[in-house]
PDB file of C-alpha atoms and ligand atoms in Angstrom:
ATOM      1  CA  MET O   1      65.142-105.992  54.281  1.00  0.00           C
ATOM      2  CA  MET O   2      64.599-102.376  55.180  1.00  0.00           C
ATOM      3  CA  LYS O   3      61.134-101.404  56.371  1.00  0.00           C
ATOM      4  CA  ASP O   4      61.190 -98.584  53.817  1.00  0.00           C
ATOM      5  CA  ALA O   5      61.264-101.029  50.930  1.00  0.00           C
ATOM      6  CA  ARG O   6      57.882-102.404  51.946  1.00  0.00           C
ATOM      7  CA  ASN O   7      56.384 -98.984  52.727  1.00  0.00           C
ATOM      8  CA  ASN O   8      57.078 -97.595  49.277  1.00  0.00           C
ATOM      9  CA  CYS O   9      56.906-100.773  47.209  1.00  0.00           C
ATOM     10  CA  LEU O  10      54.056-100.647  44.695  1.00  0.00           C
ATOM     11  CA  PHE O  11      53.252-104.344  44.989  1.00  0.00           C
ATOM     12  CA  CYS O  12      53.407-104.301  48.803  1.00  0.00           C
ATOM     13  CA  ARG O  13      50.893-101.458  48.594  1.00  0.00           C
ATOM     14  CA  ILE O  14      48.669-103.588  46.353  1.00  0.00           C
ATOM     15  CA  LEU O  15      49.011-106.436  48.897  1.00  0.00           C
ATOM     16  CA  ARG O  16      47.901-104.085  51.679  1.00  0.00           C
ATOM     17  CA  GLY O  17      44.933-102.932  49.581  1.00  0.00           C
ATOM     18  CA  GLU O  18      46.235 -99.347  49.431  1.00  0.00           C
ATOM     19  CA  ILE O  19      46.189 -99.503  45.627  1.00  0.00           C
ATOM     20  CA  PRO O  20      43.303-101.335  43.951  1.00  0.00           C
ATOM     21  CA  SER O  21      43.945-104.301  41.673  1.00  0.00           C
ATOM     22  CA  ARG O  22      41.857-106.811  39.765  1.00  0.00           C
ATOM     23  CA  LYS O  23      42.509-109.964  41.737  1.00  0.00           C
ATOM     24  CA  VAL O  24      42.765-113.235  39.828  1.00  0.00           C
ATOM     25  CA  TYR O  25      43.963-115.676  42.492  1.00  0.00           C
ATOM     26  CA  GLU O  26      45.045-115.595  46.107  1.00  0.00           C
ATOM     27  CA  ASP O  27      46.245-118.075  48.694  1.00  0.00           C
ATOM     28  CA  ASP O  28      48.256-117.806  51.918  1.00  0.00           C
ATOM     29  CA  HIS O  29      51.517-117.261  50.034  1.00  0.00           C
ATOM     30  CA  VAL O  30      50.848-115.511  46.725  1.00  0.00           C
ATOM     31  CA  LEU O  31      48.539-112.984  45.048  1.00  0.00           C
ATOM     32  CA  ALA O  32      47.796-112.775  41.319  1.00  0.00           C
ATOM     33  CA  PHE O  33      46.204-109.778  39.617  1.00  0.00           C
ATOM     34  CA  GLU O  34      45.704-108.336  36.135  1.00  0.00           C
ATOM     35  CA  ASP O  35      48.586-106.264  34.753  1.00  0.00           C
ATOM     36  CA  ILE O  36      47.465-102.647  34.343  1.00  0.00           C
ATOM     37  CA  ASN O  37      49.094-102.441  30.881  1.00  0.00           C
ATOM     38  CA  PRO O  38      48.439-105.874  29.357  1.00  0.00           C
ATOM     39  CA  LYS O  39      50.712-107.115  26.557  1.00  0.00           C
ATOM     40  CA  ALA O  40      48.519-110.117  25.709  1.00  0.00           C
ATOM     41  CA  PRO O  41      44.858-111.174  26.187  1.00  0.00           C
ATOM     42  CA  THR O  42      46.014-112.817  29.418  1.00  0.00           C
ATOM     43  CA  HIS O  43      48.624-110.778  31.285  1.00  0.00           C
ATOM     44  CA  VAL O  44      48.597-111.606  34.960  1.00  0.00           C
ATOM     45  CA  LEU O  45      51.219-110.806  37.587  1.00  0.00           C
ATOM     46  CA  VAL O  46      51.856-113.333  40.354  1.00  0.00           C
ATOM     47  CA  ILE O  47      53.654-112.018  43.423  1.00  0.00           C
ATOM     48  CA  PRO O  48      54.760-113.476  46.751  1.00  0.00           C
ATOM     49  CA  LYS O  49      53.140-112.017  49.850  1.00  0.00           C
ATOM     50  CA  ARG O  50      56.609-111.612  51.376  1.00  0.00           C
ATOM     51  CA  HIS O  51      58.707-108.870  49.747  1.00  0.00           C
ATOM     52  CA  PHE O  52      61.988-109.564  47.993  1.00  0.00           C
ATOM     53  CA  ALA O  53      63.269-107.468  45.130  1.00  0.00           C
ATOM     54  CA  GLY O  54      63.681-109.976  42.320  1.00  0.00           C
ATOM     55  CA  LEU O  55      65.432-113.130  41.126  1.00  0.00           C
ATOM     56  CA  LYS O  56      68.838-111.489  41.400  1.00  0.00           C
ATOM     57  CA  GLU O  57      68.269-110.780  45.083  1.00  0.00           C
ATOM     58  CA  ALA O  58      66.555-114.086  45.873  1.00  0.00           C
ATOM     59  CA  GLN O  59      67.970-116.339  48.596  1.00  0.00           C
ATOM     60  CA  ALA O  60      67.581-120.045  49.201  1.00  0.00           C
ATOM     61  CA  ALA O  61      64.802-119.219  51.667  1.00  0.00           C
ATOM     62  CA  ASP O  62      62.811-117.710  48.770  1.00  0.00           C
ATOM     63  CA  ALA O  63      62.904-120.888  46.659  1.00  0.00           C
ATOM     64  CA  GLU O  64      59.510-122.119  47.779  1.00  0.00           C
ATOM     65  CA  LEU O  65      57.834-118.772  47.042  1.00  0.00           C
ATOM     66  CA  ILE O  66      59.445-118.625  43.595  1.00  0.00           C
ATOM     67  CA  GLY O  67      58.016-122.066  42.916  1.00  0.00           C
ATOM     68  CA  ARG O  68      54.608-121.197  44.311  1.00  0.00           C
ATOM     69  CA  CYS O  69      54.350-118.143  42.039  1.00  0.00           C
ATOM     70  CA  HIS O  70      55.028-120.340  39.010  1.00  0.00           C
ATOM     71  CA  LEU O  71      52.580-123.028  40.116  1.00  0.00           C
ATOM     72  CA  ALA O  72      49.897-120.376  40.593  1.00  0.00           C
ATOM     73  CA  ALA O  73      50.614-119.108  37.063  1.00  0.00           C
ATOM     74  CA  ALA O  74      50.222-122.650  35.718  1.00  0.00           C
ATOM     75  CA  GLU O  75      46.896-123.023  37.546  1.00  0.00           C
ATOM     76  CA  ILE O  76      45.588-119.709  36.161  1.00  0.00           C
ATOM     77  CA  ALA O  77      46.641-120.770  32.639  1.00  0.00           C
ATOM     78  CA  ARG O  78      44.750-124.050  33.129  1.00  0.00           C
ATOM     79  CA  GLN O  79      41.618-122.231  34.306  1.00  0.00           C
ATOM     80  CA  ARG O  80      41.759-119.840  31.339  1.00  0.00           C
ATOM     81  CA  ASN O  81      42.302-122.586  28.745  1.00  0.00           C
ATOM     82  CA  ILE O  82      45.467-121.016  27.362  1.00  0.00           C
ATOM     83  CA  GLU O  83      47.590-124.128  27.786  1.00  0.00           C
ATOM     84  CA  LYS O  84      48.195-124.398  24.040  1.00  0.00           C
ATOM     85  CA  GLY O  85      50.929-121.832  24.607  1.00  0.00           C
ATOM     86  CA  TYR O  86      51.694-119.356  27.313  1.00  0.00           C
ATOM     87  CA  ARG O  87      54.803-117.856  28.789  1.00  0.00           C
ATOM     88  CA  THR O  88      56.005-117.102  32.289  1.00  0.00           C
ATOM     89  CA  VAL O  89      58.541-114.280  32.378  1.00  0.00           C
ATOM     90  CA  LEU O  90      60.867-112.859  34.988  1.00  0.00           C
ATOM     91  CA  ASN O  91      62.364-109.511  34.058  1.00  0.00           C
ATOM     92  CA  VAL O  92      65.619-109.242  35.995  1.00  0.00           C
ATOM     93  CA  GLY O  93      67.350-105.889  36.279  1.00  0.00           C
ATOM     94  CA  PRO O  94      66.718-102.530  34.603  1.00  0.00           C
ATOM     95  CA  ASP O  95      68.036-103.549  31.156  1.00  0.00           C
ATOM     96  CA  SER O  96      65.400-106.309  30.987  1.00  0.00           C
ATOM     97  CA  GLY O  97      62.621-103.830  31.611  1.00  0.00           C
ATOM     98  CA  GLN O  98      62.156-104.652  35.296  1.00  0.00           C
ATOM     99  CA  SER O  99      60.423-101.614  36.724  1.00  0.00           C
ATOM    100  CA  VAL O 100      58.940-102.925  39.970  1.00  0.00           C
ATOM    101  CA  PHE O 101      61.421-104.343  42.449  1.00  0.00           C
ATOM    102  CA  HIS O 102      59.133-106.819  44.196  1.00  0.00           C
ATOM    103  CA  PHE O 103      59.534-110.281  42.670  1.00  0.00           C
ATOM    104  CA  HIS O 104      56.782-111.064  40.144  1.00  0.00           C
ATOM    105  CA  VAL O 105      56.055-113.669  37.506  1.00  0.00           C
ATOM    106  CA  HIS O 106      54.379-112.399  34.347  1.00  0.00           C
ATOM    107  CA  LEU O 107      51.875-114.860  32.873  1.00  0.00           C
ATOM    108  CA  LEU O 108      51.304-114.018  29.190  1.00  0.00           C
ATOM    109  CA  GLY O 109      49.026-115.922  26.866  1.00  0.00           C
ATOM    110  CA  GLY O 110      45.897-116.044  24.754  1.00  0.00           C
ATOM    111  CA  ARG O 111      47.760-115.261  21.537  1.00  0.00           C
ATOM    112  CA  ARG O 112      50.742-116.608  19.602  1.00  0.00           C
ATOM    113  CA  LEU O 113      53.973-115.617  21.305  1.00  0.00           C
ATOM    114  CA  SER O 114      57.055-115.049  19.185  1.00  0.00           C
ATOM    115  CA  TRP O 115      60.472-116.395  20.093  1.00  0.00           C
ATOM    116  CA  PRO O 116      62.922-115.066  21.096  1.00  0.00           C
ATOM    117  CA  PRO O 117      61.294-112.267  23.064  1.00  0.00           C
ATOM    118  CA  GLY O 118      62.706-108.804  22.339  1.00  0.00           C
TER     119      GLY O 118
HETATM  120  P1  5GP B   1      58.273-105.352  35.249  1.00  0.00           P
HETATM  121  O1  5GP B   1      58.436-104.313  34.168  1.00  0.00           O
HETATM  122  O2  5GP B   1      58.882-104.878  36.553  1.00  0.00           O
HETATM  123  O3  5GP B   1      58.734-106.717  34.880  1.00  0.00           O
HETATM  124  O4  5GP B   1      56.715-105.519  35.468  1.00  0.00           O
HETATM  125  C1  5GP B   1      55.959-104.616  36.203  1.00  0.00           C
HETATM  126  C2  5GP B   1      54.558-104.699  35.667  1.00  0.00           C
HETATM  127  O5  5GP B   1      53.705-104.052  36.583  1.00  0.00           O
HETATM  128  C3  5GP B   1      54.368-104.003  34.304  1.00  0.00           C
HETATM  129  O6  5GP B   1      53.930-104.958  33.355  1.00  0.00           O
HETATM  130  C4  5GP B   1      53.320-102.933  34.603  1.00  0.00           C
HETATM  131  O7  5GP B   1      52.373-102.789  33.546  1.00  0.00           O
HETATM  132  C5  5GP B   1      52.668-103.436  35.871  1.00  0.00           C
HETATM  133  N1  5GP B   1      52.158-102.378  36.727  1.00  0.00           N
HETATM  134  C6  5GP B   1      52.772-101.198  37.045  1.00  0.00           C
HETATM  135  N2  5GP B   1      52.007-100.491  37.893  1.00  0.00           N
HETATM  136  C7  5GP B   1      50.883-101.235  38.110  1.00  0.00           C
HETATM  137  C8  5GP B   1      49.718-101.014  38.924  1.00  0.00           C
HETATM  138  O8  5GP B   1      49.546-100.011  39.604  1.00  0.00           O
HETATM  139  N3  5GP B   1      48.770-102.008  38.901  1.00  0.00           N
HETATM  140  C9  5GP B   1      48.922-103.127  38.148  1.00  0.00           C
HETATM  141  N4  5GP B   1      47.916-104.026  38.191  1.00  0.00           N
HETATM  142  N5  5GP B   1      50.012-103.358  37.400  1.00  0.00           N
HETATM  143  C10 5GP B   1      50.979-102.429  37.374  1.00  0.00           C
HETATM  144 ZN1   ZN B   2      57.136-105.255  47.929  1.00  0.00          ZN
END
């Protein structure tokens, strides 16, 4: 990965504390924070502390981090009592709406979620 990607990456900047965020959860491997433009009463982003662009670019070595992000989302959902129905979402590629190219799991919940998503 080019050094530039990390320098300019919005979520790497949040990880470095250069851009403030409302932290929800943190451990050695992942950080979770409130989405700045929430689409549901709970809208949290869970990101790995090591940069990779997204699911499309993920390698076998990223499998554990992908899992850890989802497990953190499940733990946050448990803590917030939204287990009646929540959704974890990966937007993959520009046509899906992916706008930040640092892997992230959206955790959405706290309201009824329609299916299929748009
Ligand atoms: P994507 O569209 O790539 O799947 O998701 C990126 C998410 O990052 C969007 O939901 C957007 O609202 C959120 N976002 C963009 N900039 C910021 C920021 O500066 N801080 C926070 N907390 N969220 C952001
Ligand atoms: Zn990054």
